[in-house]
mmCIF file of C-alpha atoms and ligand atoms in Angstrom:
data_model
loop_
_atom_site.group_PDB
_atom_site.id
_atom_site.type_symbol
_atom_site.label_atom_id
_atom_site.label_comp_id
_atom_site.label_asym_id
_atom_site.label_seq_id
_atom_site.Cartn_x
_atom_site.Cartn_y
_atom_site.Cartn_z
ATOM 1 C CA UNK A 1 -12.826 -12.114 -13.248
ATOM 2 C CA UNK A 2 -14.822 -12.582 -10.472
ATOM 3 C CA UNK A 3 -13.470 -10.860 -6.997
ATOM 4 C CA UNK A 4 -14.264 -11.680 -3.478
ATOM 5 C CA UNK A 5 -13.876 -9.298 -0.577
ATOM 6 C CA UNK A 6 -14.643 -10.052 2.780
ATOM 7 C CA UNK A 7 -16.793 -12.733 1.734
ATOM 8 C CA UNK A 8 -18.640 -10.617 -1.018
ATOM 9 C CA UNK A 9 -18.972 -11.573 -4.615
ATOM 10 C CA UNK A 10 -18.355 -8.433 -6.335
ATOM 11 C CA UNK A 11 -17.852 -7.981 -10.551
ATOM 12 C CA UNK A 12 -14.538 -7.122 -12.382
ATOM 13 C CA UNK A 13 -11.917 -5.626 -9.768
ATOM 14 C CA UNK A 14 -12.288 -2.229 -11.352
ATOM 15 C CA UNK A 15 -15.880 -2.504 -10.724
ATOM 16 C CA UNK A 16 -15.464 -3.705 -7.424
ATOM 17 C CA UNK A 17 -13.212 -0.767 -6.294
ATOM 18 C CA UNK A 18 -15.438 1.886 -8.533
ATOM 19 C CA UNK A 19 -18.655 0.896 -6.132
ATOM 20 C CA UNK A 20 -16.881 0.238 -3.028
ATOM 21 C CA UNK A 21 -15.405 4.191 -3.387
ATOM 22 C CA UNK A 22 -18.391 5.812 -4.358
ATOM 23 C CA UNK A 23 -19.737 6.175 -0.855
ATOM 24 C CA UNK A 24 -16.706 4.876 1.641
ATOM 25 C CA UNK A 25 -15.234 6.851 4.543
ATOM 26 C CA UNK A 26 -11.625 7.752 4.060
ATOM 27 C CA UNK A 27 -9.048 5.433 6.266
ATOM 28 C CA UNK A 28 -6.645 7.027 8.339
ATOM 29 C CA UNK A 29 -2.986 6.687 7.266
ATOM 30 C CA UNK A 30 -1.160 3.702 7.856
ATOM 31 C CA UNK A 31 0.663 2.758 10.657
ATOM 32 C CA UNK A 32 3.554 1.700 8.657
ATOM 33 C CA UNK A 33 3.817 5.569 7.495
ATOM 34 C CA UNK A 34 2.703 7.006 10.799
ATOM 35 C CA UNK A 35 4.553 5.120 13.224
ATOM 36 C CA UNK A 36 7.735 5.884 11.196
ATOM 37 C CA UNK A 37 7.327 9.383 9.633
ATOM 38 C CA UNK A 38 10.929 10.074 11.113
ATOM 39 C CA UNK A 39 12.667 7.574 8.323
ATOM 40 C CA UNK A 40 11.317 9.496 5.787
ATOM 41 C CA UNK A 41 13.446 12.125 3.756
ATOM 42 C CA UNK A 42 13.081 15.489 3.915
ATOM 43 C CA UNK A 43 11.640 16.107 0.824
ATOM 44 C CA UNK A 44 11.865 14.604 -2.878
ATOM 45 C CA UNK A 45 9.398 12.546 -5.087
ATOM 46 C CA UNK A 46 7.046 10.003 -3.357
ATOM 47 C CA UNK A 47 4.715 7.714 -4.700
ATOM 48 C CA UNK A 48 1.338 6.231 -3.386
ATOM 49 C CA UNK A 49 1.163 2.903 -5.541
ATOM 50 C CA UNK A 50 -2.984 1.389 -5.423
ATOM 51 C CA UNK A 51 -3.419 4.401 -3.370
ATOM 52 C CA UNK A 52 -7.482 4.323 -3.071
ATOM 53 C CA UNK A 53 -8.945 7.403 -1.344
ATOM 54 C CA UNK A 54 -5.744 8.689 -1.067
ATOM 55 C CA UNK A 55 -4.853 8.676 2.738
ATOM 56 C CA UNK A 56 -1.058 8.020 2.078
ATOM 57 C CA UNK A 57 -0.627 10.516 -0.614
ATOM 58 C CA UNK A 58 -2.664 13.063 1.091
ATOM 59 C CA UNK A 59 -0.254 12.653 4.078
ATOM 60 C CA UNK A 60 2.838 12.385 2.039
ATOM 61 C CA UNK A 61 2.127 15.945 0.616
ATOM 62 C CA UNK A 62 1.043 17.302 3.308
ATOM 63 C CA UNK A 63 5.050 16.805 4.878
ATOM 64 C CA UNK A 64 6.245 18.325 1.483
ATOM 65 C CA UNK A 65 7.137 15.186 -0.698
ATOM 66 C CA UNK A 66 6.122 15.845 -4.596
ATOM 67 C CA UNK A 67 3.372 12.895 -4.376
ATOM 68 C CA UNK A 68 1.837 10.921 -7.133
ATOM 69 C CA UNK A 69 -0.956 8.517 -6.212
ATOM 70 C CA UNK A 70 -2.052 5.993 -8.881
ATOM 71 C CA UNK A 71 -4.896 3.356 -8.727
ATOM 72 C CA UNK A 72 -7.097 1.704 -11.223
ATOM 73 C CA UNK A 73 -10.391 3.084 -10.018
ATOM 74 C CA UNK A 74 -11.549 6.054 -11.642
ATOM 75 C CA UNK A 75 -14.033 6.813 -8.638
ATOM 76 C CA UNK A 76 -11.283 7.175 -6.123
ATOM 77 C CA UNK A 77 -8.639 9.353 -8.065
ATOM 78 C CA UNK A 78 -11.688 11.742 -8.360
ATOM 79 C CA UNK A 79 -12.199 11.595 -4.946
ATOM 80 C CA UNK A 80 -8.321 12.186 -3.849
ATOM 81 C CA UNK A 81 -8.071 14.930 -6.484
ATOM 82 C CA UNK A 82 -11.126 16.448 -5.025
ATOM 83 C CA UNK A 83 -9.593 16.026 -1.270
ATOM 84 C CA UNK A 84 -6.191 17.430 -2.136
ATOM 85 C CA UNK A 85 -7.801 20.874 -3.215
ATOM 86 C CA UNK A 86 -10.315 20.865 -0.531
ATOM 87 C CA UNK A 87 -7.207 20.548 1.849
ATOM 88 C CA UNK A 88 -5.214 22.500 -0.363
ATOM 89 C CA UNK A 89 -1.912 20.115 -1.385
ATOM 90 C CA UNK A 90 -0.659 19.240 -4.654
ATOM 91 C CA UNK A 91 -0.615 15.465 -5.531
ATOM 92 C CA UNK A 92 -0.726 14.382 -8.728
ATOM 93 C CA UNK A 93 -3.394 11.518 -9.147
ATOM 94 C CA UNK A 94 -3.870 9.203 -11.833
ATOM 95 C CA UNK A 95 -5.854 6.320 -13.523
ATOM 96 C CA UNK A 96 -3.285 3.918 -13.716
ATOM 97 C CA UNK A 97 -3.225 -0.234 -13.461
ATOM 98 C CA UNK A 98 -0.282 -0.267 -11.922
ATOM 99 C CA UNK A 99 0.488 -4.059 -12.777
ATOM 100 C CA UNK A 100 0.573 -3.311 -16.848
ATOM 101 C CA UNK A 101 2.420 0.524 -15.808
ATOM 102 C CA UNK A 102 4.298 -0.390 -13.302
ATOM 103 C CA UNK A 103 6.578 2.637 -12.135
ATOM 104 C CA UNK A 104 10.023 3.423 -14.372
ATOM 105 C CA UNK A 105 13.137 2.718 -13.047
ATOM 106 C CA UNK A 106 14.833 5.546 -10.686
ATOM 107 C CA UNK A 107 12.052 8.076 -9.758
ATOM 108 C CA UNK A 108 11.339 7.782 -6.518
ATOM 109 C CA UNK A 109 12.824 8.784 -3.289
ATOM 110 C CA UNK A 110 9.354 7.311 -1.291
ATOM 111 C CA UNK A 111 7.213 4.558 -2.237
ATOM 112 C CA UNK A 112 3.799 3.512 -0.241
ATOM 113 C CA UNK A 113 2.268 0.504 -1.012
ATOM 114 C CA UNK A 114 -0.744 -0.428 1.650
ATOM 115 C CA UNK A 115 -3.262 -3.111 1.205
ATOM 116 C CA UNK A 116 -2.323 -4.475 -2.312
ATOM 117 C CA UNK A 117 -0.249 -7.127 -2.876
ATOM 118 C CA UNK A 118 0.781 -8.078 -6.494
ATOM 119 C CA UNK A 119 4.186 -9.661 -6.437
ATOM 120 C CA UNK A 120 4.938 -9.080 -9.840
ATOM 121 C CA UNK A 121 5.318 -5.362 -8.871
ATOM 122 C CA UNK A 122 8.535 -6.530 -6.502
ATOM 123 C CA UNK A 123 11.149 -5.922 -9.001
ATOM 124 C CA UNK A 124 9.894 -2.931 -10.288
ATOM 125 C CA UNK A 125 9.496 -1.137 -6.796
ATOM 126 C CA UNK A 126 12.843 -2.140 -5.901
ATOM 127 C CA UNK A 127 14.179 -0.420 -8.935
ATOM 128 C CA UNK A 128 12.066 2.250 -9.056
ATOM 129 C CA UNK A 129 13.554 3.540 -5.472
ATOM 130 C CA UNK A 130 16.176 6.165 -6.294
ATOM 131 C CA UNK A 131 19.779 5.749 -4.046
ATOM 132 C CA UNK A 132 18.446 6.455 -0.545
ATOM 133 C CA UNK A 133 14.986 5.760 -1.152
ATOM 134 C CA UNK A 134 12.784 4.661 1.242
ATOM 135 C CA UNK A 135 9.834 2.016 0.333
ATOM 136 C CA UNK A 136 7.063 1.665 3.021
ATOM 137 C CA UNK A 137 4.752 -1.460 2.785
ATOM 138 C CA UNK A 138 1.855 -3.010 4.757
ATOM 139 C CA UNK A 139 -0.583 -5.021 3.773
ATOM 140 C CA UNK A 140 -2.735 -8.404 5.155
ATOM 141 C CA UNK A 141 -0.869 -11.962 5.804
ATOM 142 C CA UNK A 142 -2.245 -15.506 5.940
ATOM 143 C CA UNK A 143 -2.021 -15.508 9.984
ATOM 144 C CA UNK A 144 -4.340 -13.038 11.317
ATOM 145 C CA UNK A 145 -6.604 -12.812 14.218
ATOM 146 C CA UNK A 146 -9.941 -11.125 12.508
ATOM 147 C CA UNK A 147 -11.932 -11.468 9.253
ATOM 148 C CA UNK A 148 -10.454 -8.300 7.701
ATOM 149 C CA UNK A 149 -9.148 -8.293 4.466
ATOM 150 C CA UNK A 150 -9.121 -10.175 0.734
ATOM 151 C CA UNK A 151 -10.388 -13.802 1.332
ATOM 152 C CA UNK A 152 -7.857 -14.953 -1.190
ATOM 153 C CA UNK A 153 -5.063 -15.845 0.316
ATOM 154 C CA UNK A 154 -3.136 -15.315 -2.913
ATOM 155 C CA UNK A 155 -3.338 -11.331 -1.966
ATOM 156 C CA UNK A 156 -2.153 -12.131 1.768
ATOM 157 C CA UNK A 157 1.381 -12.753 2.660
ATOM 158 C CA UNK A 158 3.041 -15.736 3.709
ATOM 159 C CA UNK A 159 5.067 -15.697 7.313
ATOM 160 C CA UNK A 160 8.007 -13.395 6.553
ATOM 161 C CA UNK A 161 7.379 -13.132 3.001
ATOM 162 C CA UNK A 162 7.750 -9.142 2.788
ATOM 163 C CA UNK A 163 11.278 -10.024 3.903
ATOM 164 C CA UNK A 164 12.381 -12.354 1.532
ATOM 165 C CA UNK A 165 10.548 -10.428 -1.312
ATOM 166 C CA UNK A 166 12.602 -7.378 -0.715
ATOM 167 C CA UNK A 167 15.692 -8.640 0.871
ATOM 168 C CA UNK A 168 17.514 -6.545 -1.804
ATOM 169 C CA UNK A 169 16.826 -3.487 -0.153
ATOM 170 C CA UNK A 170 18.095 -2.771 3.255
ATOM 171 C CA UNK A 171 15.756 -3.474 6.474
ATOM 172 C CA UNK A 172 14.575 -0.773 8.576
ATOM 173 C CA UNK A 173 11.794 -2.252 10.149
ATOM 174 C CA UNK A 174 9.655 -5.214 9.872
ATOM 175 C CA UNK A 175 7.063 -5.489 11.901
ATOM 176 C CA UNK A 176 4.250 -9.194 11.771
ATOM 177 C CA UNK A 177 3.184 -10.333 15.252
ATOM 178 C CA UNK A 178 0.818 -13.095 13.518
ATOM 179 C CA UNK A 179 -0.384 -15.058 16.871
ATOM 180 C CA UNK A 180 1.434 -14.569 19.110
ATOM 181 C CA UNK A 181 1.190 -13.143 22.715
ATOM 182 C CA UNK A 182 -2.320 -11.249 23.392
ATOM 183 C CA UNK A 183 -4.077 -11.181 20.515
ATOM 184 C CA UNK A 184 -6.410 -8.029 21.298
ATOM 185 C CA UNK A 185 -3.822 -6.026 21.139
ATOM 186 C CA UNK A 186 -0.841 -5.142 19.199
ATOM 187 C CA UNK A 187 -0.461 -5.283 15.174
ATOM 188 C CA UNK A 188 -2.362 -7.804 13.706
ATOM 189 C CA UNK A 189 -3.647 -9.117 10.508
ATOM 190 C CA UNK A 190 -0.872 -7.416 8.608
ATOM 191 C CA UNK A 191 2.700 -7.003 8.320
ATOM 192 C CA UNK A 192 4.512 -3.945 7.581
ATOM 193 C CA UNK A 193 8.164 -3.535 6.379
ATOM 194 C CA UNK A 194 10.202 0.078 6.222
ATOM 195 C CA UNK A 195 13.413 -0.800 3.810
ATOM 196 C CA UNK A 196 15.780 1.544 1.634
ATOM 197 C CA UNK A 197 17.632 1.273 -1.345
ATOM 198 C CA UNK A 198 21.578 1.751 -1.299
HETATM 199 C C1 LIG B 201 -7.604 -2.508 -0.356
HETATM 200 S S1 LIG B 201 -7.498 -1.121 -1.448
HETATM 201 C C2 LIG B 201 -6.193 -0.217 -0.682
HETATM 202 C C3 LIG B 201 -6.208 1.223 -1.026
HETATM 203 C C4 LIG B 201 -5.193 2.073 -0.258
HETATM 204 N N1 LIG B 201 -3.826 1.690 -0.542
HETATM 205 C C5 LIG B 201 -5.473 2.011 1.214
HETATM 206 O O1 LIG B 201 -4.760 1.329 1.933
HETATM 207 O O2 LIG B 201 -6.449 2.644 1.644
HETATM 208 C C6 LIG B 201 -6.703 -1.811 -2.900
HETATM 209 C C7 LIG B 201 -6.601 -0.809 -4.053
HETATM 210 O O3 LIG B 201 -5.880 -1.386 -5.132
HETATM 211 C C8 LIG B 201 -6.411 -0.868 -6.332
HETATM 212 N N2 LIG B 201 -5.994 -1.748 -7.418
HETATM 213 C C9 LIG B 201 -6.257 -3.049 -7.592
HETATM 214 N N3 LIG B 201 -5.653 -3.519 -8.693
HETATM 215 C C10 LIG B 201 -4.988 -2.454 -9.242
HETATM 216 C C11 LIG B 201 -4.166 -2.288 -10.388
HETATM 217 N N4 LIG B 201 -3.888 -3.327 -11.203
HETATM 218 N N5 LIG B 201 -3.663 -1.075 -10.645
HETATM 219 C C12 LIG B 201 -3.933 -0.025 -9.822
HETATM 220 N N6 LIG B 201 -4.689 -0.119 -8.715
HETATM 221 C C13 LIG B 201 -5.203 -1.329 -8.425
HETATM 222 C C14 LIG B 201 -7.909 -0.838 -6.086
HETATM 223 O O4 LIG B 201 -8.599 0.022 -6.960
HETATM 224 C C15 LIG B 201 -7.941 -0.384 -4.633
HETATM 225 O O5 LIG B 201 -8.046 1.017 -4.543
#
């Protein structure tokens, strides 16, 4: 399949990811983690789902959790395995398409998903959450303000969609300011949803 990103014509998605990770700078964290680090449990079994270079995980052990981070490109699990014992943390990273593995039911107390949207996945993440579990998403919607992100607007959400696509769960926070007020500023391009499982 041919990909775009940003405008770019890249290969097969693999491919795509396995050329864009060979070189790139590691993101920070997301905001969605970072600007609520105080809903997350004290410890247990978290999971970085499409987790790239690893930010997520990286900070997820860091606070304790028992991470796993899982993405399809080869290039970045090396990379996060390679950052985890530079910075010495455990997480356990794997070469995984998450979409044909998608995580078992019940075994995890944290789950991260940030910039990857597959809404097939919705029913598994929802039961994958253990009782109390905490699921942290943010990723790019339709309404945005700058050219970041997939130009595809099948991987961007709809108004409100994280919402209605976990509305099993319950809300902690939701967070999509798509155009409105002062547009420098704020959170933009993305929406971000905190939301636990009974
Ligand atoms: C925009 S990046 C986001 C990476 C990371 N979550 C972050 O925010 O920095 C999307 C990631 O999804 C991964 N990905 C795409 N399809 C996948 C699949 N089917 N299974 C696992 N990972 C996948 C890519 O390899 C890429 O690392």
């Amino acid at each position: 399949m041919v990909v775009r990103y940003n405008g770019v014509v890249m290969g097969t998605d693999a491919e795509k990811w396995d050329s864009r990770y060979g070189d790139a700078t590691q993101a920070p964290p997301a905001r969605v983690l970072t600007e609520n680090a105080h809903l997350l449990p004290a410890g247990g079994a978290a999971l970085d789902l499409a987790c790239g270079l690893g930010a997520n995980a990286l900070w997820l052990a860091q606070r304790g959790l028992e991470t796993d981070a899982w993405d399809s490109s080869s290039v970045a699990i090396d990379r996060v395995r390679a950052r985890a014992e530079a910075l010495g943390v455990c997480v356990h990273a794997e070469v995984r398409d998450v979409v044909k593995c998608p995580p078992p039911p019940h075994c995890f107390d944290v789950i991260v998903v940030v910039r990857f949207l597959d809404r097939s996945l919705t029913p598994h993440l929802i039961e994958a959450l253990r009782p109390g579990g905490v699921l942290y998403y943010q990723t790019f919607t339709r309404t945005y303000v700058s050219d970041t992100g997939p130009s595809n607007p099948e991987y961007r959400l709809r108004d409100n969609e994280l919402v209605s696509m976990f509305s099993a769960l319950h809300l902690l926070v939701y967070r999509e300011e798509g155009r409105f007020g002062q547009l420098d500023c704020g959170f933009r391009d993305q929406a971000m949803l905190v939301a636990a499982r009974f």
